[in-house]
């Protein structure tokens, strides 16, 4: 899979580490050269107390726009919920130039490049984890981590050096874990994907309940 990157919070846009993802990214770029088509950087403030960890960019969402959860269905629910709980300022339009600013929050992904079928393989998740480790370590005020989906949950635990079996994933799970030498709250939710919301596995009310827990944990 290549040499692991030096610890850095963000992957280079043309990250070469995962051959399958590079090939897919280049194939999309050939069809849509005006799209971002790269490792998508985190969005938000480095002084964030809340970090939201998603799975990976969607091909017509963040891979197209260059901003996490921007331009697809999952982002519509996420950003509406962030706004409702006071974590954003401005109007979200699904355009990275809409002027939206996150307040006391950051959004990142467990895997920074778009995977075919929205499904990264284990080796790709592992290869990208040093960026997640560095991203979490670079948030000096971090108090709450909110993971969207099991892959995000498990990779975040591993990024923190914790055993996945001790902290099983479930919607609404809440654990106190160690990060950056202090205790932080780890919350998890079903991913806010179109599939989960269309099938009723995740409702807006369920999603908002997790954000209410995050707000409470922040104090």
Short mmCIF file of C-alpha atoms in Angstrom, two decimals:
data_model
loop_
_atom_site.label_atom_id
_atom_site.label_comp_id
_atom_site.label_asym_id
_atom_site.label_seq_id
_atom_site.Cartn_x
_atom_site.Cartn_y
_atom_site.Cartn_z
CA UNK A 1 0.00 0.00 0.00
CA UNK A 2 3.03 2.30 0.10
CA UNK A 3 4.91 4.07 2.85
CA UNK A 4 2.89 5.45 5.74
CA UNK A 5 2.75 9.24 5.86
CA UNK A 6 4.43 11.39 8.42
CA UNK A 7 1.99 12.49 11.09
CA UNK A 8 0.03 15.38 9.60
CA UNK A 9 -3.58 16.43 10.22
CA UNK A 10 -4.37 16.63 6.52
CA UNK A 11 -3.50 14.40 3.60
CA UNK A 12 -1.99 15.98 0.49
CA UNK A 13 -4.63 16.54 -2.17
CA UNK A 14 -3.02 14.02 -4.52
CA UNK A 15 -2.21 11.51 -1.78
CA UNK A 16 -0.57 8.45 -3.43
CA UNK A 17 -0.90 5.93 -0.60
CA UNK A 18 -3.84 3.75 -1.70
CA UNK A 19 -3.54 2.52 -5.31
CA UNK A 20 -7.22 1.58 -5.68
CA UNK A 21 -8.39 4.98 -4.42
CA UNK A 22 -5.83 6.80 -6.58
CA UNK A 23 -7.03 4.89 -9.64
CA UNK A 24 -10.66 5.66 -8.90
CA UNK A 25 -9.91 9.32 -8.18
CA UNK A 26 -8.06 9.64 -11.49
CA UNK A 27 -10.85 7.91 -13.39
CA UNK A 28 -13.38 10.37 -11.95
CA UNK A 29 -11.05 13.27 -12.72
CA UNK A 30 -10.84 12.17 -16.35
CA UNK A 31 -14.63 12.36 -16.61
CA UNK A 32 -15.10 15.43 -14.41
CA UNK A 33 -11.91 17.52 -14.51
CA UNK A 34 -13.55 20.54 -12.87
CA UNK A 35 -14.32 18.61 -9.66
CA UNK A 36 -12.03 18.67 -6.61
CA UNK A 37 -11.00 15.00 -7.07
CA UNK A 38 -8.55 14.75 -4.18
CA UNK A 39 -8.05 13.96 -0.53
CA UNK A 40 -10.69 16.17 1.10
CA UNK A 41 -9.41 18.35 3.96
CA UNK A 42 -11.18 18.71 7.28
CA UNK A 43 -13.58 21.64 7.67
CA UNK A 44 -13.88 23.78 10.78
CA UNK A 45 -11.82 25.44 13.46
CA UNK A 46 -8.65 24.08 15.03
CA UNK A 47 -10.03 25.34 18.36
CA UNK A 48 -13.04 23.03 18.08
CA UNK A 49 -14.30 21.22 21.15
CA UNK A 50 -16.45 18.95 18.95
CA UNK A 51 -15.10 16.90 16.06
CA UNK A 52 -17.40 14.88 13.80
CA UNK A 53 -15.78 11.92 12.06
CA UNK A 54 -17.49 10.68 8.92
CA UNK A 55 -16.61 7.74 6.69
CA UNK A 56 -15.25 9.08 3.40
CA UNK A 57 -16.07 11.64 0.68
CA UNK A 58 -19.00 10.86 -1.61
CA UNK A 59 -18.18 10.89 -5.30
CA UNK A 60 -20.67 13.65 -6.19
CA UNK A 61 -20.49 15.23 -2.73
CA UNK A 62 -17.19 16.12 -1.07
CA UNK A 63 -15.13 14.64 -3.91
CA UNK A 64 -16.84 17.10 -6.21
CA UNK A 65 -16.89 20.14 -3.92
CA UNK A 66 -13.80 19.67 -1.75
CA UNK A 67 -15.63 20.18 1.53
CA UNK A 68 -16.81 17.34 3.79
CA UNK A 69 -20.50 16.42 3.46
CA UNK A 70 -21.09 19.17 0.90
CA UNK A 71 -23.13 18.49 -2.21
CA UNK A 72 -24.93 15.30 -1.22
CA UNK A 73 -27.90 14.12 0.83
CA UNK A 74 -25.91 13.23 3.95
CA UNK A 75 -24.68 16.79 4.20
CA UNK A 76 -28.18 18.24 4.06
CA UNK A 77 -29.12 16.47 7.28
CA UNK A 78 -25.75 17.00 8.98
CA UNK A 79 -25.49 20.73 8.33
CA UNK A 80 -29.15 21.34 9.21
CA UNK A 81 -28.53 19.62 12.54
CA UNK A 82 -25.30 21.54 13.15
CA UNK A 83 -27.23 24.76 12.55
CA UNK A 84 -30.05 23.74 14.89
CA UNK A 85 -27.59 23.14 17.72
CA UNK A 86 -25.58 26.31 17.17
CA UNK A 87 -22.48 24.76 15.63
CA UNK A 88 -22.58 26.79 12.42
CA UNK A 89 -23.05 30.34 11.24
CA UNK A 90 -24.37 31.33 7.82
CA UNK A 91 -26.52 29.52 5.28
CA UNK A 92 -25.59 26.08 3.99
CA UNK A 93 -26.36 25.74 0.27
CA UNK A 94 -24.29 22.70 -0.64
CA UNK A 95 -21.68 24.97 -2.25
CA UNK A 96 -18.23 25.24 -0.62
CA UNK A 97 -18.31 28.97 -1.40
CA UNK A 98 -21.54 29.57 0.53
CA UNK A 99 -19.66 31.31 3.36
CA UNK A 100 -20.76 28.81 6.00
CA UNK A 101 -18.55 28.80 9.11
CA UNK A 102 -18.49 26.12 11.79
CA UNK A 103 -18.53 27.28 15.40
CA UNK A 104 -16.64 25.22 17.99
CA UNK A 105 -16.76 22.25 15.60
CA UNK A 106 -14.80 20.45 12.91
CA UNK A 107 -15.81 17.78 10.39
CA UNK A 108 -13.31 15.22 9.12
CA UNK A 109 -13.37 11.72 7.64
CA UNK A 110 -11.82 8.39 8.56
CA UNK A 111 -10.80 8.03 4.90
CA UNK A 112 -9.94 11.22 3.03
CA UNK A 113 -10.32 10.04 -0.59
CA UNK A 114 -13.48 8.86 -2.30
CA UNK A 115 -13.78 5.05 -2.44
CA UNK A 116 -15.67 3.15 -5.14
CA UNK A 117 -19.20 2.43 -4.00
CA UNK A 118 -18.64 4.45 -0.83
CA UNK A 119 -16.84 1.42 0.63
CA UNK A 120 -13.17 1.67 1.58
CA UNK A 121 -11.42 -1.62 2.30
CA UNK A 122 -9.64 -2.34 5.58
CA UNK A 123 -6.16 -1.66 4.23
CA UNK A 124 -7.27 1.79 3.02
CA UNK A 125 -8.85 2.64 6.36
CA UNK A 126 -5.63 1.59 8.09
CA UNK A 127 -3.44 3.50 5.65
CA UNK A 128 -5.39 6.71 6.19
CA UNK A 129 -5.54 6.40 9.98
CA UNK A 130 -2.33 8.36 10.68
CA UNK A 131 -4.10 11.44 9.30
CA UNK A 132 -7.01 10.86 11.68
CA UNK A 133 -4.62 10.31 14.58
CA UNK A 134 -2.84 13.57 13.78
CA UNK A 135 -6.11 15.44 13.25
CA UNK A 136 -7.39 14.46 16.69
CA UNK A 137 -4.04 15.24 18.30
CA UNK A 138 -4.03 18.72 16.71
CA UNK A 139 -7.26 19.78 18.46
CA UNK A 140 -6.07 21.21 21.81
CA UNK A 141 -9.59 21.95 23.10
CA UNK A 142 -11.19 18.66 22.05
CA UNK A 143 -13.94 17.46 24.39
CA UNK A 144 -16.35 15.42 22.24
CA UNK A 145 -15.83 13.09 19.27
CA UNK A 146 -18.97 12.17 17.32
CA UNK A 147 -18.53 9.23 14.96
CA UNK A 148 -20.90 8.65 12.06
CA UNK A 149 -21.14 4.93 11.38
CA UNK A 150 -19.27 1.84 12.54
CA UNK A 151 -16.21 2.27 10.32
CA UNK A 152 -15.68 5.77 11.69
CA UNK A 153 -16.28 4.54 15.24
CA UNK A 154 -13.83 1.66 14.97
CA UNK A 155 -11.12 3.65 13.19
CA UNK A 156 -11.38 6.44 15.74
CA UNK A 157 -10.94 3.98 18.60
CA UNK A 158 -7.86 2.55 16.90
CA UNK A 159 -6.54 6.07 16.27
CA UNK A 160 -6.77 6.64 20.01
CA UNK A 161 -4.99 3.36 20.72
CA UNK A 162 -8.10 1.72 22.18
CA UNK A 163 -9.48 -1.79 21.70
CA UNK A 164 -12.62 -1.87 19.55
CA UNK A 165 -14.07 -4.83 21.47
CA UNK A 166 -14.21 -2.78 24.68
CA UNK A 167 -16.29 -0.01 23.08
CA UNK A 168 -18.86 -1.62 20.74
CA UNK A 169 -20.58 0.55 18.17
CA UNK A 170 -24.26 1.36 18.41
CA UNK A 171 -26.47 4.31 17.64
CA UNK A 172 -26.37 6.62 20.64
CA UNK A 173 -23.47 4.89 22.38
CA UNK A 174 -21.49 7.08 24.75
CA UNK A 175 -18.07 6.34 26.21
CA UNK A 176 -15.50 8.31 28.17
CA UNK A 177 -12.11 7.69 26.57
CA UNK A 178 -8.61 9.14 26.72
CA UNK A 179 -7.42 11.46 23.96
CA UNK A 180 -4.53 13.91 24.00
CA UNK A 181 -3.83 12.97 27.60
CA UNK A 182 -7.28 13.81 28.92
CA UNK A 183 -10.79 12.42 29.05
CA UNK A 184 -13.11 13.06 26.10
CA UNK A 185 -16.62 11.85 25.32
CA UNK A 186 -16.97 9.49 22.36
CA UNK A 187 -20.46 9.46 20.84
CA UNK A 188 -21.63 7.47 17.84
CA UNK A 189 -24.57 7.59 15.46
CA UNK A 190 -25.75 5.69 12.47
CA UNK A 191 -24.37 7.43 9.40
CA UNK A 192 -26.63 10.14 8.00
CA UNK A 193 -26.61 8.56 4.53
CA UNK A 194 -29.53 8.66 2.14
CA UNK A 195 -29.96 4.89 2.56
CA UNK A 196 -30.21 5.09 6.35
CA UNK A 197 -32.60 8.02 6.31
CA UNK A 198 -34.77 6.67 3.47
CA UNK A 199 -35.16 3.29 5.19
CA UNK A 200 -35.93 4.88 8.55
CA UNK A 201 -32.91 3.34 10.23
CA UNK A 202 -31.94 6.90 11.14
CA UNK A 203 -34.55 9.61 11.61
CA UNK A 204 -33.84 13.32 12.09
CA UNK A 205 -35.07 12.96 15.67
CA UNK A 206 -32.59 10.14 16.35
CA UNK A 207 -29.76 12.18 14.83
CA UNK A 208 -30.70 15.26 16.84
CA UNK A 209 -30.72 13.20 20.05
CA UNK A 210 -27.05 12.40 19.53
CA UNK A 211 -26.25 16.07 18.96
CA UNK A 212 -28.19 16.91 22.12
CA UNK A 213 -25.88 14.50 23.96
CA UNK A 214 -22.88 16.21 22.40
CA UNK A 215 -24.14 19.62 23.47
CA UNK A 216 -24.71 18.34 27.01
CA UNK A 217 -21.21 16.82 27.15
CA UNK A 218 -19.69 20.13 26.10
CA UNK A 219 -21.38 21.77 29.08
#
